[in-house]
Amino acid sequence: MRPSLPRPLGRALLSLGLGAALVAGGGPALAAPGAAPDGEPPLVVHTEDGAVRGALAEDHRLFQGIPFAAPPVGDLRFRPPAPVEPWDGVRGATAPGSPCPQLQDEFNPFASTDEDCLSLNVTTPAGLEGRSGDLPVMVWIHGGGFVGGAGWPFDARRLAVDGDVVVVTINYRLGPLGFLAQRDLSAQNGDLASGSAALLDQQAALRWVERNIAAFGGDPRTVTVFGESAGGSSVCVQLASPTARGLFDRAIAQSFSCTARYDDLATAEATGDQVAAAVGCAGGTDVAACLRQVGVEELLRAWPGDAFVVGGSALPVQPADAFAAGERARVPVVHGNTRDENTLFTPLLPLVSTGAPPSSSLTAEEYAAELTARYGDRAGEVLARYPADAYPSPLRALAAVDSDAGTPTMLSICAHVDAHEALSAVPGSTPVYAYQFRDRTASPLIDFPFPGYPGDAQHGTELPYLFPGLFGAPLTPEQQELSATMVRYWTTFAATGDPNGRGTPGWHRYRDSGDVQGLDLASAGGIGPVDVAAESHCAFWASLAGA
C-alpha cells in the first residue's frame, strides 16, 4: 500500500509534527544572547555561511533558525535546494525559523504561508570546553503526515544532556511544495525529475551538518538520522536514496514501515496535472511558471496529500525493492513502532462497510459486518482471533485489527515485521535492532472515546519519552525510568551503532521475530524480547494477503 494519506489521517499525523508539541510549552529559560560565562562553551559559533549567536541554559546551548539552504521562493519554488547566501556579522539564532507552509485546522492550531523555511536548530550539552568535534550527532526529521510540522518544537535537551550528543532538528518543504511532481517541472530538473524537493531538503540539511557541526562540538563522522511517522518514512527513504550515501552513519526509523511503497513518477505527475488544473494552471504554455506564481494557500488547499515520488535519480526504485536487491546504505538501523499503532486512526477512517467513520458506539454486529466487507469468506477467521467480547468495545477490537495488520498498512505491526526482515536480509548488511513501544499508560496524542478502555500505546506515544513535554501529562516516576532507558538506548546507538551499554537490559540484534525489544514499564513486563509476529498473528495475516 502506498502511503497516500486520507486528509483526516494526514491531519491527525500533523498534530504530531507541530500542534501537540506545543501544548506543554517550552523548556527552561535561556540566557539572553551575549558572551558566555567563563568556562562555558561559546554562544557565537562560526559556520561556513557566517557566525551565529545562540542562547545558554544551565545545562545546554540552543541555536535556532539557522538557514541551511536558500529560501525556496520565486523561481526556486519546487526546485532542489540552493546554497545559502553567506552573511556578514553575527546572525541571531535565539528564535526558531518559520515552519514550512501548512494549513490550520482542528488538528493543527498553527498555519504558515512562509516559504522561507529551510532552517535547523542545534542543541548541545553545556561544558564542551576542550571538546572540539567529538560528540555523536543526531539529526531529527519531524513527522506530520507529510503536510505539516516543524523541527523546533521538539525539545532535544534531554537527549543532548543525558546522552552527551549534539541534536539537530530540521525543517523540510511539505505538501505540494515538497512533493509535487509535474511533467514541466520534471523536464526542468533533468535526471532528478520532480517531487523530490523534501527528500533533497533533508539531504541538504545533512550536508550542512557534515560541513558545520564540528564547530558546535559534534563529530561529522558519527551522524545518526532519526525520525517518527512521516519522519520515519523519510529515514527509510534516505536509506534507499543513492544521493544520501555517506551523509549519515546510523539510522532510526520510528513508526513507519520501511517496506511502504510510494507513487511512481508517472502516477505522481498525473496527480500534479490535477493540482495544476485545480489552481488554474492547466493547458498553459508554461505550467511550471504558472505553478510558481500561485498563492501558497491556494496550492496547499489543492493538494491531495501524497508523499515521496519514485523515479528520479534521488529515489530511482521503491525502497523495498532496493533492500531486496541489496541496495541500501550500509549503516546500523533501529526500526520499530508502538503496540497499538493504529488506535489513533481507526475512528478517523471510513469503514469499508458503510463508507463513513465508525462511531464510538460501534456494535458487535457492525464490527462483524466490517470484517465481512474487508475479508469476505475469511472474516470468521479474523473474528475468531479478534472477538469483540475480548476487548473493552467492538471499536477497540477493530483498532486491534488495524494495529496488527489493517489500515493504514504502513503503520501496522506486521508491516514493521516485514521491514525488519527486509532490512536485515540485505547481503552483508550491518545490524538491525527492532523494538516495540508497549507502555499502555502513555498519554494519547488525541483522547478518542474508547469506552471502558484505559489507554494504549498508540501512534506517537513514545515521543515524550525522548522529547520531554510534547503532549499530555508529565511522565510518572515509573515512566521516567522507561524514558531514561530509551534515551540511553537511542544515544548509545548514536555513539556506537549498537544500543547496548552499561546499565541497560540487553537488546539482541534482529535475526527473527523473537528479537524485537519490548519497551514497557517494569510493572507491565519491563524491557526485553517479545515475539510480536506471533502476538499479532502475522503468519495468519500473510496467508490472508496471499489468498
XYZ file of C-alpha atoms in Angstrom, residues 8-542:
535
model
C -8.256 13.176 8.208
C -5.364 10.768 8.738
C -2.781 13.171 7.387
C -4.071 15.978 9.583
C -4.027 13.777 12.686
C -0.445 12.877 11.886
C 0.199 16.592 11.503
C -0.617 17.223 15.139
C 2.397 15.087 15.999
C 4.586 17.389 13.979
C 3.671 20.748 15.454
C 0.413 21.296 17.312
C 0.720 18.662 20.032
C 4.355 19.516 20.524
C 3.389 22.979 21.696
C 0.735 22.029 24.221
C 3.076 21.849 27.178
C 5.209 24.865 26.281
C 8.958 25.151 26.203
C 11.806 24.090 28.437
C 13.899 26.096 30.886
C 14.521 29.763 30.315
C 17.570 30.526 28.214
C 20.054 33.259 28.909
C 19.812 36.391 26.822
C 22.251 36.457 23.910
C 25.687 37.626 24.848
C 29.068 36.393 25.866
C 29.101 33.011 27.570
C 30.204 32.878 31.225
C 33.792 31.937 31.872
C 34.445 28.235 31.337
C 31.272 27.704 29.306
C 31.132 26.914 25.581
C 30.856 29.978 23.348
C 27.482 31.268 22.210
C 28.921 32.590 18.949
C 29.753 29.799 16.520
C 31.261 30.314 13.091
C 29.638 28.265 10.304
C 30.771 28.216 6.688
C 27.990 30.681 5.852
C 28.546 33.096 8.725
C 28.568 33.421 12.501
C 25.506 32.632 14.654
C 24.779 33.538 18.257
C 22.754 31.083 20.343
C 21.467 31.000 23.911
C 22.592 29.243 27.072
C 20.611 27.392 29.721
C 22.000 25.778 32.845
C 22.902 22.535 31.113
C 22.690 23.111 27.334
C 23.135 25.526 24.451
C 20.429 26.105 21.843
C 20.861 27.618 18.380
C 17.653 28.124 16.398
C 16.601 29.184 12.943
C 19.940 28.616 11.191
C 19.372 28.535 7.408
C 20.797 25.508 5.615
C 19.550 26.388 2.117
C 18.432 29.462 0.230
C 14.778 30.487 0.571
C 12.925 28.306 -1.996
C 10.840 31.173 -3.310
C 10.102 32.578 -6.749
C 11.935 30.614 -9.410
C 13.373 28.322 -6.676
C 9.913 27.017 -5.715
C 9.791 23.235 -6.407
C 13.491 23.211 -7.374
C 16.247 21.349 -5.499
C 17.562 23.354 -2.530
C 20.111 26.023 -3.444
C 23.113 27.146 -1.349
C 22.682 29.721 1.400
C 23.822 33.261 0.656
C 26.623 33.902 3.225
C 26.126 36.794 5.657
C 28.416 39.258 7.371
C 28.483 39.865 11.093
C 26.785 37.668 13.681
C 23.311 36.327 12.956
C 20.939 35.895 15.897
C 19.990 32.260 16.482
C 17.786 32.553 19.560
C 14.370 32.215 17.878
C 13.084 29.420 15.646
C 12.647 29.871 11.930
C 9.241 29.751 10.316
C 7.563 26.369 9.847
C 7.221 25.426 6.207
C 3.821 26.273 4.690
C 0.914 24.307 6.166
C -2.796 24.747 6.831
C -4.544 25.357 10.121
C -7.437 23.090 11.076
C -8.877 21.131 14.000
C -5.704 19.051 14.304
C -3.207 21.859 13.802
C -3.619 25.195 15.608
C -0.874 26.786 13.549
C -0.656 27.935 9.961
C 2.196 29.172 7.801
C 2.489 30.541 4.297
C 6.171 31.492 4.659
C 8.224 29.632 2.073
C 11.485 30.931 3.589
C 11.537 27.998 5.985
C 14.622 25.862 5.348
C 16.268 26.216 8.732
C 17.508 23.953 11.502
C 18.157 24.028 15.235
C 21.143 22.719 17.195
C 21.091 21.611 20.841
C 24.362 20.754 22.611
C 25.310 19.974 26.191
C 26.941 22.777 28.119
C 30.525 22.344 29.323
C 32.069 21.449 25.962
C 35.281 23.343 26.583
C 38.236 21.384 25.270
C 36.000 19.011 23.287
C 36.082 20.085 19.671
C 34.013 17.984 17.316
C 33.891 14.702 19.224
C 30.230 14.242 20.229
C 27.883 11.945 18.300
C 25.302 13.842 16.242
C 21.591 13.019 15.948
C 19.538 14.651 13.172
C 15.768 14.587 13.785
C 13.268 14.568 10.899
C 9.844 15.532 12.220
C 6.553 13.840 11.408
C 3.297 15.465 10.422
C 1.667 13.395 7.676
C 3.942 14.957 5.007
C 1.798 18.116 5.227
C 2.800 19.767 8.483
C 5.141 20.080 11.415
C 8.485 21.682 12.143
C 11.743 20.837 13.850
C 11.807 23.461 16.585
C 9.011 22.196 18.921
C 10.986 19.017 19.656
C 12.897 19.874 22.815
C 16.121 17.911 22.446
C 17.798 18.899 25.713
C 17.232 15.537 27.413
C 18.806 13.617 24.545
C 21.676 16.105 24.353
C 22.429 16.399 28.068
C 21.670 12.875 29.329
C 23.025 11.212 26.194
C 26.018 13.519 25.640
C 25.165 14.116 21.984
C 24.535 17.056 19.675
C 20.962 17.087 18.323
C 19.882 18.844 15.130
C 16.176 19.266 14.309
C 15.310 20.310 10.771
C 12.541 21.718 8.597
C 11.801 20.486 5.085
C 9.255 21.506 2.471
C 5.815 19.999 2.981
C 2.739 19.152 0.903
C 2.884 20.329 -2.713
C 5.983 22.455 -2.128
C 7.910 19.355 -1.079
C 6.274 16.534 -3.031
C 4.529 17.891 -6.149
C 5.587 16.136 -9.347
C 4.575 17.557 -12.716
C 5.881 16.971 -16.244
C 7.086 20.527 -16.901
C 8.842 20.603 -13.532
C 10.448 17.228 -14.267
C 11.741 18.489 -17.615
C 13.422 21.406 -15.846
C 15.088 19.174 -13.247
C 16.585 16.611 -15.634
C 17.520 13.296 -14.019
C 16.156 14.415 -10.658
C 12.676 14.765 -12.210
C 10.242 16.367 -9.738
C 8.528 15.527 -6.481
C 11.824 15.191 -4.589
C 12.171 18.657 -3.047
C 11.513 17.425 0.501
C 13.878 14.487 0.105
C 16.616 16.799 -1.178
C 15.943 19.361 1.582
C 16.653 16.663 4.164
C 19.872 15.782 2.371
C 20.861 19.462 2.199
C 20.445 19.646 5.981
C 22.653 16.571 6.365
C 25.284 18.201 4.143
C 25.129 21.290 6.349
C 25.789 19.022 9.333
C 28.715 17.436 7.514
C 30.300 20.860 6.909
C 29.448 22.701 10.122
C 28.626 20.501 13.078
C 32.225 20.235 14.346
C 32.050 23.931 15.242
C 29.196 23.071 17.640
C 31.098 20.156 19.215
C 29.664 17.397 17.016
C 31.526 14.699 15.114
C 30.570 14.768 11.409
C 31.812 11.168 11.109
C 29.218 9.921 13.630
C 25.817 11.098 12.425
C 22.522 9.350 13.156
C 19.423 10.306 11.199
C 16.191 9.562 13.082
C 12.519 10.375 12.738
C 8.971 9.292 13.529
C 5.852 8.804 11.371
C 6.488 10.846 8.196
C 9.958 11.381 9.640
C 10.365 7.608 9.980
C 9.275 7.247 6.357
C 11.917 9.836 5.491
C 14.623 7.815 7.242
C 13.608 4.698 5.303
C 13.723 6.609 2.022
C 17.125 8.077 2.847
C 18.408 4.530 3.434
C 17.436 3.734 -0.159
C 18.426 7.028 -1.798
C 21.692 6.914 -3.801
C 22.169 10.652 -3.279
C 22.173 10.193 0.518
C 25.138 7.818 0.574
C 27.766 8.879 3.084
C 25.598 11.542 4.713
C 24.820 9.508 7.853
C 26.308 6.609 9.781
C 23.308 5.148 11.647
C 19.535 5.347 11.195
C 16.489 5.109 13.499
C 13.059 4.810 11.837
C 10.094 5.074 14.197
C 6.504 4.137 13.356
C 6.525 3.836 9.571
C 7.368 0.592 7.796
C 10.464 0.725 5.606
C 8.665 -1.541 3.124
C 5.972 1.072 2.385
C 5.511 1.813 -1.292
C 5.175 5.250 -2.867
C 3.769 6.661 -6.105
C 5.888 6.200 -9.213
C 6.778 9.259 -11.253
C 4.064 8.795 -13.881
C 1.340 8.455 -11.235
C 2.672 11.412 -9.275
C 2.868 13.562 -12.409
C -0.764 12.717 -13.187
C -1.659 13.922 -9.697
C 0.392 17.031 -10.418
C -1.696 17.668 -13.540
C -4.824 17.512 -11.382
C -3.342 20.006 -8.937
C -2.341 22.289 -11.819
C -5.900 22.171 -13.136
C -7.326 22.905 -9.693
C -5.244 26.089 -9.367
C -5.861 27.288 -12.915
C -2.543 26.266 -14.472
C -3.704 23.540 -16.858
C -3.440 23.994 -20.603
C -0.986 26.873 -20.494
C 2.247 27.014 -22.426
C 4.330 27.146 -19.252
C 2.660 25.184 -16.492
C 5.770 25.311 -14.294
C 5.888 29.118 -14.380
C 2.185 29.290 -13.569
C 2.578 26.938 -10.588
C 5.347 29.166 -9.245
C 3.001 32.143 -9.252
C 0.047 30.508 -7.492
C -0.610 31.701 -3.949
C 0.728 29.389 -1.253
C -2.608 28.808 0.483
C -4.386 28.034 -2.785
C -1.701 25.482 -3.613
C -1.960 23.893 -0.165
C -5.736 23.547 -0.434
C -5.454 21.837 -3.822
C -3.025 19.223 -2.538
C -4.424 15.642 -2.189
C -1.803 14.549 0.351
C 0.774 12.340 -1.366
C 4.335 11.646 -0.229
C 7.673 10.665 -1.789
C 7.947 10.024 -5.531
C 9.851 7.088 -7.037
C 11.538 7.511 -10.410
C 14.037 10.363 -10.257
C 17.737 9.915 -9.602
C 17.327 10.688 -5.877
C 14.911 7.747 -5.434
C 15.080 5.590 -8.570
C 13.336 2.491 -7.142
C 10.935 1.645 -4.342
C 12.824 1.368 -1.018
C 11.519 -2.181 -0.503
C 12.857 -3.173 -3.935
C 16.188 -1.511 -3.193
C 16.500 -3.504 0.026
C 15.585 -6.742 -1.763
C 18.321 -6.021 -4.305
C 20.871 -5.359 -1.564
C 20.940 -1.651 -2.348
C 20.747 0.338 0.846
C 23.098 2.425 2.944
C 25.318 0.012 4.885
C 24.650 1.536 8.280
C 23.254 0.062 11.512
C 19.481 0.521 11.810
C 16.980 0.708 14.662
C 13.416 0.191 13.428
C 10.168 -0.193 15.324
C 6.739 1.058 16.255
C 4.136 1.095 19.026
C 1.954 -1.769 20.262
C -1.373 -0.126 19.401
C -0.207 1.971 16.476
C -3.467 2.446 14.589
C -5.767 3.008 17.561
C -5.320 6.696 16.819
C -6.649 6.346 13.273
C -9.432 3.752 13.456
C -12.056 6.366 14.487
C -10.936 8.683 11.648
C -11.034 6.441 8.592
C -14.185 5.382 6.718
C -15.427 1.845 7.207
C -15.464 -0.344 4.116
C -18.961 -1.486 5.053
C -20.551 1.968 5.332
C -18.196 4.500 3.746
C -18.307 6.573 6.946
C -16.017 6.640 10.014
C -17.179 4.401 12.880
C -18.902 5.822 15.926
C -17.644 5.188 19.442
C -20.777 3.056 19.950
C -19.931 0.628 17.119
C -21.865 -2.578 17.847
C -20.629 -6.147 17.702
C -22.864 -6.698 14.678
C -21.445 -3.661 12.893
C -17.935 -4.843 13.729
C -18.656 -8.286 12.238
C -20.147 -6.619 9.131
C -16.993 -4.564 8.690
C -14.810 -7.671 8.900
C -17.015 -9.340 6.278
C -16.745 -6.298 3.997
C -12.956 -6.392 4.326
C -12.176 -10.090 4.358
C -15.119 -11.859 2.739
C -15.476 -15.535 3.477
C -12.404 -15.447 5.751
C -13.934 -12.868 8.084
C -14.833 -15.618 10.524
C -11.150 -16.479 10.923
C -10.384 -12.857 11.759
C -13.287 -12.716 14.208
C -12.037 -15.871 15.919
C -8.694 -14.165 16.598
C -10.205 -10.773 17.457
C -13.603 -11.469 19.087
C -15.453 -8.311 20.081
C -16.070 -9.525 23.615
C -12.328 -9.902 24.248
C -11.939 -6.112 24.080
C -13.474 -3.237 26.023
C -15.582 -2.379 22.961
C -16.100 -3.505 19.347
C -14.386 -0.308 18.203
C -11.325 -1.234 20.246
C -11.401 -4.723 18.656
C -11.372 -3.096 15.215
C -8.475 -0.916 16.342
C -6.567 -4.071 17.310
C -7.155 -5.497 13.824
C -5.914 -2.254 12.306
C -2.868 -2.078 14.575
C -1.777 -5.606 13.766
C -2.278 -5.681 10.002
C -5.144 -3.424 8.996
C -5.357 0.194 7.878
C -3.174 2.171 7.366
C -0.922 -0.738 6.482
C 2.395 1.122 6.587
C 1.895 1.776 10.307
C 0.871 -1.776 11.249
C 2.905 -4.164 13.357
C 3.091 -6.873 10.686
C 4.305 -4.363 8.097
C 7.078 -3.436 10.511
C 7.988 -7.106 10.951
C 8.224 -7.323 7.145
C 10.552 -4.325 7.215
C 12.744 -5.828 9.949
C 13.126 -8.910 7.756
C 13.832 -6.890 4.611
C 16.423 -4.637 6.241
C 18.259 -7.477 7.962
C 18.232 -9.668 4.824
C 20.340 -7.252 2.774
C 23.523 -9.219 1.897
C 26.420 -8.046 4.015
C 24.179 -5.581 5.835
C 25.086 -4.045 9.135
C 22.993 -4.811 12.249
C 19.287 -4.161 12.564
C 17.743 -3.681 16.016
C 13.942 -3.889 16.264
C 11.743 -2.548 19.048
C 8.122 -2.124 20.053
C 6.985 0.586 22.489
C 4.350 -1.032 24.732
C 3.510 1.346 27.594
C -0.286 1.431 27.553
C -0.345 4.033 30.312
C 1.300 6.582 28.000
C -0.700 9.756 27.343
C -2.523 9.546 23.995
C -1.960 12.098 21.297
C -5.732 12.578 20.993
C -8.187 11.281 23.588
C -10.581 9.399 21.345
C -13.573 7.787 23.080
C -12.931 4.111 23.639
C -15.455 3.251 26.354
C -14.022 1.167 29.158
C -10.508 1.127 27.767
C -7.951 2.861 29.992
C -5.329 3.582 27.344
C -2.977 2.127 24.815
C 0.405 2.632 23.199
C -0.944 4.416 20.148
C 0.917 6.211 17.363
C 3.293 8.828 18.732
C 3.054 7.948 22.412
C 6.773 7.150 22.607
C 7.775 10.695 21.638
C 7.566 12.318 25.108
C 9.912 9.594 26.366
C 12.594 11.029 24.054
C 11.488 14.678 23.865
C 10.041 15.920 27.179
C 6.894 17.990 27.302
C 5.418 17.141 23.912
C 1.843 16.460 24.998
C -0.245 15.026 27.787
C 0.540 14.752 31.478
C 4.129 14.740 32.777
C 5.720 11.308 32.954
C 5.224 9.371 36.166
C 8.308 8.155 38.065
C 7.916 4.687 36.515
C 7.544 6.199 33.047
C 10.610 8.344 33.695
C 12.608 5.164 34.294
C 11.488 3.798 30.928
C 12.270 7.156 29.336
C 15.784 7.155 30.793
C 16.439 3.694 29.356
C 15.120 4.700 25.935
C 17.307 7.810 25.907
C 20.325 5.638 26.769
C 19.447 3.150 24.028
C 18.958 5.846 21.368
C 22.080 7.838 22.270
C 24.308 4.795 22.814
C 23.277 3.607 19.370
C 24.137 7.043 18.005
C 27.592 6.804 19.548
C 28.459 3.191 18.706
C 25.948 1.721 16.241
C 24.775 -0.674 18.977
C 22.107 0.295 21.554
C 23.601 -1.948 24.231
C 25.529 -0.276 27.006
C 26.212 -0.363 30.710
C 23.109 -0.256 32.876
C 20.524 -1.221 30.250
C 18.848 -4.585 29.544
C 20.449 -6.476 26.675
C 18.977 -5.862 23.219
C 19.503 -8.637 20.661
C 20.364 -7.915 17.064
C 17.357 -8.809 14.880
C 17.551 -12.289 13.374
C 13.913 -13.387 13.693
C 10.619 -12.079 15.047
C 11.520 -13.083 18.599
C 14.289 -10.493 18.637
C 12.048 -7.436 18.957
C 12.877 -5.465 22.105
C 9.707 -4.675 24.048
C 9.841 -1.305 25.812
C 7.395 -1.278 28.715
C 7.043 -0.297 32.359
C 8.603 -2.637 34.893
C 5.154 -3.305 36.382
C 3.805 -4.387 32.978
C 6.555 -6.740 31.860
C 9.500 -4.411 31.615
C 12.080 -4.365 28.859
C 13.058 -7.472 26.935
C 12.463 -9.520 23.793
C 8.919 -10.217 22.608
C 7.689 -12.175 19.600
C 5.474 -9.504 18.112
C 4.818 -11.515 14.931
C 3.247 -14.303 16.954
C 1.396 -11.886 19.234
C -0.068 -10.012 16.246
C -0.859 -13.131 14.165
C 1.401 -12.034 11.312
C 1.598 -15.511 9.738
C -2.214 -15.561 9.568
C -2.342 -12.080 8.042
C 0.265 -13.105 5.469
